[in-house]
Amino acid sequence: MMFREAFPIIYTDDVDSLVTFYVDAFGFELGMHWPAEGPMEYAFLRLSPLGIGIGRYPRDAVTAEAPPNGKAQFELWVYADDVDAAVERVCACGATLLEPAADQPWGERVAFVADPDGHPIHIGAALAPEGGSDAATG
């Protein structure tokens, strides 16, 4: 099994404003964002060769142990060849399953786990056939 394309996701109450800040202040380029219309819930920003995700604070069920202010500030996203097999592997290594793998409306299969210290991790894979670009980093 192969993992690839790990990147941080920064959480905020206002994705659109934080995206504008990172684009204007640092020169990030807006890549994929969801939903396509209306206020953004998530955006991937590129600053070659890497990038960051910016997302609205997650649902309580997805958030592992929260920091003192009660809101997760950061999560790790990791792509895998096979989300279900990856979840099985990381849980066998000590991760806790927060939410089982499920197909998402933006075109990825995603599961949520927490590392042994409670840090949330998204494990995802594009639902598109091989050869297409990954939905998050598109």
Coordinates of N, CA and C in Angstrom, one line a residue:
M1 N 0.8 -1.2 0.0 CA 0.0 0.0 0.0 C 0.9 1.2 0.0
M2 N 0.5 2.3 -0.7 CA 1.3 3.5 -0.9 C 0.5 4.7 -0.4
F3 N 1.1 5.5 0.5 CA 0.6 6.8 0.9 C 1.3 7.9 0.1
R4 N 0.6 9.0 -0.1 CA 1.2 10.1 -0.8 C 0.4 11.4 -0.5
E5 N 1.0 12.5 -0.9 CA 0.3 13.8 -0.9 C -0.3 14.2 0.4
A6 N 0.5 14.1 1.5 CA 0.1 14.6 2.8 C 0.1 16.1 2.8
F7 N -0.9 16.7 3.4 CA -1.0 18.2 3.6 C -1.8 18.5 4.8
P8 N -1.5 19.7 5.4 CA -2.3 20.1 6.6 C -3.6 20.8 6.1
I9 N -4.6 20.8 7.0 CA -5.8 21.5 6.8 C -6.0 22.4 8.0
I10 N -6.1 23.7 7.7 CA -6.3 24.7 8.7 C -7.8 25.0 8.8
Y11 N -8.3 25.1 10.0 CA -9.7 25.3 10.2 C -10.0 26.7 10.6
T12 N -11.2 27.1 10.2 CA -11.7 28.5 10.4 C -13.2 28.5 10.4
D13 N -13.8 29.6 10.8 CA -15.2 29.8 10.7 C -15.6 30.4 9.4
D14 N -14.6 31.0 8.7 CA -14.9 31.8 7.5 C -13.8 31.4 6.4
V15 N -14.1 30.3 5.7 CA -13.2 29.8 4.7 C -12.9 30.9 3.6
D16 N -13.9 31.5 3.1 CA -13.7 32.5 2.0 C -12.7 33.6 2.5
S17 N -12.8 34.1 3.7 CA -11.9 35.2 4.2 C -10.5 34.7 4.4
L18 N -10.3 33.5 4.9 CA -9.0 32.9 5.1 C -8.3 32.6 3.8
V19 N -9.1 32.1 2.8 CA -8.5 31.9 1.5 C -8.0 33.2 0.9
T20 N -8.8 34.2 1.0 CA -8.4 35.5 0.5 C -7.1 36.0 1.2
F21 N -7.0 35.8 2.5 CA -5.8 36.2 3.2 C -4.6 35.4 2.6
Y22 N -4.6 34.1 2.5 CA -3.5 33.3 2.1 C -3.1 33.6 0.6
V23 N -4.1 33.9 -0.2 CA -3.9 34.2 -1.6 C -3.2 35.6 -1.7
D24 N -3.8 36.6 -1.0 CA -3.2 37.9 -1.1 C -1.9 38.1 -0.4
A25 N -1.8 37.5 0.8 CA -0.6 37.7 1.6 C 0.6 36.9 1.1
F26 N 0.4 35.6 0.7 CA 1.5 34.7 0.4 C 1.6 34.3 -1.1
G27 N 0.6 34.6 -1.9 CA 0.6 34.2 -3.3 C 0.1 32.8 -3.6
F28 N -0.6 32.2 -2.6 CA -1.2 30.9 -2.9 C -2.2 31.0 -4.1
E29 N -2.3 30.0 -4.8 CA -3.3 29.9 -5.9 C -4.5 29.0 -5.5
L30 N -5.7 29.5 -5.7 CA -6.9 28.7 -5.4 C -7.0 27.5 -6.3
G31 N -7.0 26.3 -5.8 CA -7.1 25.1 -6.6 C -8.6 24.7 -6.5
M32 N -8.8 23.5 -6.1 CA -10.1 22.9 -5.9 C -10.8 23.6 -4.7
H33 N -12.1 23.9 -4.8 CA -12.9 24.3 -3.7 C -14.3 23.7 -3.8
W34 N -14.9 23.6 -2.6 CA -16.2 23.0 -2.5 C -17.1 23.7 -1.5
P35 N -18.3 23.9 -1.8 CA -19.0 23.6 -3.0 C -18.6 24.6 -4.2
A36 N -19.1 24.3 -5.3 CA -18.7 25.1 -6.5 C -19.3 26.5 -6.4
E37 N -20.5 26.6 -5.8 CA -21.1 28.0 -5.7 C -21.5 28.2 -4.2
G38 N -21.5 29.5 -3.9 CA -21.8 29.9 -2.5 C -20.6 29.9 -1.6
P39 N -20.8 30.1 -0.3 CA -19.7 30.2 0.6 C -18.9 28.8 0.6
M40 N -17.6 28.9 0.6 CA -16.8 27.7 0.6 C -16.8 27.0 1.9
E41 N -16.8 25.7 1.9 CA -16.7 24.9 3.0 C -15.2 24.3 3.1
Y42 N -14.6 24.3 1.9 CA -13.2 23.7 1.9 C -12.6 24.3 0.6
A43 N -11.3 24.6 0.7 CA -10.5 25.0 -0.4 C -9.1 24.4 -0.3
F44 N -8.5 24.0 -1.5 CA -7.1 23.6 -1.5 C -6.3 24.7 -2.2
L45 N -5.3 25.2 -1.5 CA -4.5 26.3 -2.0 C -3.1 25.8 -2.4
R46 N -2.6 26.1 -3.6 CA -1.3 25.7 -4.0 C -0.3 26.8 -3.9
L47 N 0.9 26.4 -3.4 CA 2.1 27.2 -3.4 C 3.2 26.3 -3.8
S48 N 3.5 26.2 -5.0 CA 4.4 25.1 -5.6 C 5.6 24.9 -4.7
P49 N 6.0 23.7 -4.4 CA 5.4 22.4 -4.9 C 4.3 21.9 -4.0
L50 N 4.0 22.6 -2.9 CA 3.1 22.0 -1.9 C 1.8 22.8 -1.9
G51 N 1.0 22.6 -0.8 CA -0.3 23.3 -0.7 C -0.8 23.0 0.7
I52 N -1.9 23.7 1.0 CA -2.6 23.6 2.2 C -4.1 23.5 2.0
G53 N -4.9 22.9 2.9 CA -6.3 22.9 2.8 C -6.8 23.9 3.8
I54 N -7.9 24.6 3.5 CA -8.6 25.5 4.5 C -10.0 25.0 4.5
G55 N -10.5 24.7 5.7 CA -11.9 24.1 5.8 C -12.6 24.7 7.0
R56 N -13.9 24.7 6.9 CA -14.8 25.1 8.0 C -14.6 24.1 9.1
Y57 N -14.7 24.5 10.3 CA -14.5 23.6 11.5 C -15.3 22.3 11.3
P58 N -14.8 21.2 11.6 CA -15.5 19.9 11.3 C -16.6 19.7 12.3
R59 N -17.5 18.7 11.9 CA -18.5 18.3 12.8 C -17.9 17.7 14.1
D60 N -18.6 17.8 15.2 CA -18.1 17.3 16.4 C -17.7 15.8 16.4
A61 N -18.4 15.0 15.6 CA -18.2 13.6 15.5 C -16.8 13.3 14.9
V62 N -16.3 14.2 14.1 CA -15.1 14.0 13.4 C -13.9 14.5 14.2
T63 N -14.1 15.5 15.0 CA -13.1 16.1 15.8 C -12.6 15.2 16.9
A64 N -11.3 14.9 17.0 CA -10.8 14.1 18.1 C -10.7 15.0 19.3
E65 N -9.9 14.7 20.3 CA -9.8 15.5 21.5 C -9.5 17.0 21.1
A66 N -10.4 17.9 21.5 CA -10.2 19.3 21.1 C -9.2 20.0 22.0
P67 N -8.6 21.0 21.4 CA -7.7 21.9 22.2 C -8.6 22.7 23.2
P68 N -7.9 23.4 24.1 CA -8.7 24.2 25.1 C -9.8 25.1 24.6
N69 N -9.7 25.6 23.4 CA -10.7 26.5 22.9 C -11.9 25.7 22.4
G70 N -11.8 24.4 22.4 CA -12.9 23.5 22.0 C -13.0 23.3 20.5
K71 N -12.0 23.8 19.7 CA -12.1 23.7 18.2 C -10.7 23.1 17.8
A72 N -10.8 22.1 16.9 CA -9.6 21.6 16.3 C -9.0 22.7 15.4
Q73 N -7.7 22.9 15.5 CA -7.0 23.9 14.7 C -6.4 23.4 13.4
F74 N -6.2 22.0 13.4 CA -5.4 21.4 12.4 C -5.7 20.0 12.3
E75 N -5.7 19.5 11.1 CA -5.8 18.0 10.8 C -4.8 17.7 9.7
L76 N -4.5 16.4 9.6 CA -3.6 16.0 8.5 C -4.5 15.2 7.5
W77 N -4.3 15.5 6.2 CA -4.9 14.7 5.1 C -3.8 13.9 4.5
V78 N -4.1 12.6 4.2 CA -3.2 11.7 3.5 C -4.0 11.0 2.5
Y79 N -3.5 11.0 1.3 CA -4.1 10.1 0.2 C -3.5 8.7 0.3
A80 N -4.3 7.7 0.0 CA -3.9 6.3 0.0 C -4.5 5.7 -1.3
D81 N -3.8 4.6 -1.7 CA -4.3 3.8 -2.8 C -5.7 3.2 -2.5
D82 N -5.9 2.8 -1.3 CA -7.1 2.0 -0.9 C -7.4 2.5 0.5
V83 N -8.5 3.3 0.7 CA -8.8 3.9 1.9 C -9.2 2.9 3.0
D84 N -9.9 1.9 2.6 CA -10.4 0.9 3.6 C -9.2 0.1 4.1
A85 N -8.3 -0.3 3.2 CA -7.1 -1.0 3.7 C -6.2 -0.1 4.5
A86 N -6.1 1.1 4.1 CA -5.3 2.1 4.9 C -5.8 2.3 6.3
V87 N -7.1 2.4 6.4 CA -7.7 2.5 7.8 C -7.4 1.3 8.6
E88 N -7.6 0.1 8.0 CA -7.3 -1.1 8.7 C -5.8 -1.1 9.2
R89 N -4.9 -0.7 8.4 CA -3.5 -0.7 8.7 C -3.2 0.3 9.9
V90 N -3.7 1.6 9.7 CA -3.4 2.6 10.7 C -4.0 2.3 12.1
C91 N -5.2 1.7 12.0 CA -5.9 1.3 13.3 C -5.1 0.1 14.0
A92 N -4.5 -0.8 13.2 CA -3.7 -1.8 13.7 C -2.4 -1.3 14.4
C93 N -2.0 -0.1 13.9 CA -0.8 0.6 14.5 C -1.2 1.5 15.6
G94 N -2.4 1.6 16.0 CA -2.8 2.3 17.2 C -3.7 3.5 17.0
A95 N -4.1 3.8 15.7 CA -5.1 4.9 15.5 C -6.5 4.4 16.0
T96 N -7.3 5.4 16.2 CA -8.7 5.2 16.6 C -9.6 5.6 15.5
L97 N -10.5 4.7 15.1 CA -11.5 5.1 14.0 C -12.5 6.1 14.6
L98 N -12.6 7.2 13.9 CA -13.6 8.3 14.3 C -14.8 8.2 13.4
E99 N -14.6 7.9 12.1 CA -15.7 7.8 11.1 C -15.3 6.8 10.0
P100 N -16.0 5.8 9.7 CA -15.6 4.8 8.7 C -15.6 5.4 7.3
A101 N -14.9 4.8 6.4 CA -14.8 5.2 5.0 C -16.2 5.4 4.4
A102 N -16.4 6.5 3.7 CA -17.6 6.7 3.0 C -17.3 7.5 1.7
D103 N -18.1 7.3 0.7 CA -18.0 8.1 -0.5 C -18.6 9.5 -0.3
Q104 N -17.8 10.5 -0.7 CA -18.3 11.9 -0.4 C -18.8 12.6 -1.7
P105 N -19.6 13.6 -1.6 CA -20.2 14.2 -2.8 C -19.2 14.9 -3.7
W106 N -18.0 15.2 -3.1 CA -17.0 15.9 -4.0 C -16.1 14.9 -4.7
G107 N -16.4 13.6 -4.7 CA -15.7 12.7 -5.5 C -14.6 11.9 -4.9
E108 N -14.6 11.8 -3.6 CA -13.5 11.0 -2.9 C -14.1 10.1 -1.9
R109 N -13.4 9.0 -1.6 CA -13.7 8.1 -0.5 C -12.9 8.6 0.7
V110 N -13.5 8.8 1.9 CA -12.8 9.4 3.0 C -13.1 8.7 4.3
A111 N -12.1 8.5 5.1 CA -12.3 8.0 6.5 C -11.6 9.0 7.4
F112 N -12.0 9.0 8.7 CA -11.4 9.8 9.7 C -10.9 8.9 10.8
V113 N -9.6 9.1 11.2 CA -9.1 8.4 12.3 C -8.4 9.4 13.2
A114 N -8.0 9.0 14.4 CA -7.2 9.8 15.3 C -5.9 9.1 15.6
D115 N -4.8 9.8 15.6 CA -3.5 9.2 16.0 C -3.5 8.9 17.5
P116 N -2.6 8.1 18.0 CA -2.6 7.8 19.4 C -2.7 9.0 20.4
D117 N -2.3 10.2 20.0 CA -2.4 11.3 20.8 C -3.7 12.1 20.6
G118 N -4.6 11.6 19.7 CA -5.8 12.2 19.4 C -5.9 13.2 18.3
H119 N -4.8 13.3 17.5 CA -4.8 14.2 16.4 C -5.6 13.6 15.2
P120 N -6.6 14.4 14.7 CA -7.4 13.8 13.6 C -6.6 13.7 12.3
I121 N -6.9 12.7 11.6 CA -6.3 12.4 10.3 C -7.4 12.0 9.3
H122 N -7.4 12.6 8.1 CA -8.3 12.2 7.0 C -7.5 11.3 6.1
I123 N -8.1 10.2 5.7 CA -7.4 9.3 4.7 C -8.4 9.3 3.6
G124 N -7.9 9.6 2.4 CA -8.8 9.7 1.2 C -8.2 9.2 0.0
A125 N -9.1 8.9 -1.0 CA -8.7 8.5 -2.3 C -9.8 9.0 -3.3
A126 N -9.3 9.4 -4.4 CA -10.2 9.9 -5.5 C -11.1 8.8 -6.0
L127 N -12.4 9.0 -6.2 CA -13.2 8.0 -6.8 C -13.1 7.9 -8.3
A128 N -12.5 9.0 -8.9 CA -12.3 9.0 -10.4 C -11.3 7.9 -10.8
P129 N -11.4 7.4 -12.0 CA -10.5 6.3 -12.5 C -9.1 6.8 -12.5
E130 N -8.1 5.9 -12.4 CA -6.7 6.2 -12.4 C -6.4 7.1 -13.6
G131 N -5.5 8.0 -13.5 CA -5.1 8.9 -14.6 C -5.7 10.2 -14.4
G132 N -6.8 10.3 -13.7 CA -7.5 11.6 -13.4 C -6.7 12.3 -12.3
S133 N -7.0 13.6 -12.1 CA -6.4 14.2 -10.9 C -7.1 14.0 -9.7
D134 N -6.4 14.1 -8.6 CA -7.1 13.9 -7.3 C -8.0 15.1 -7.1
A135 N -9.2 14.8 -6.5 CA -10.2 15.8 -6.3 C -9.8 16.9 -5.4
A136 N -9.0 16.7 -4.4 CA -8.7 17.8 -3.4 C -7.6 18.7 -4.0
T137 N -6.6 18.1 -4.7 CA -5.5 18.9 -5.2 C -5.6 19.2 -6.6
G138 N -6.7 18.6 -7.3 CA -7.0 18.8 -8.7 C -6.2 19.8 -9.4

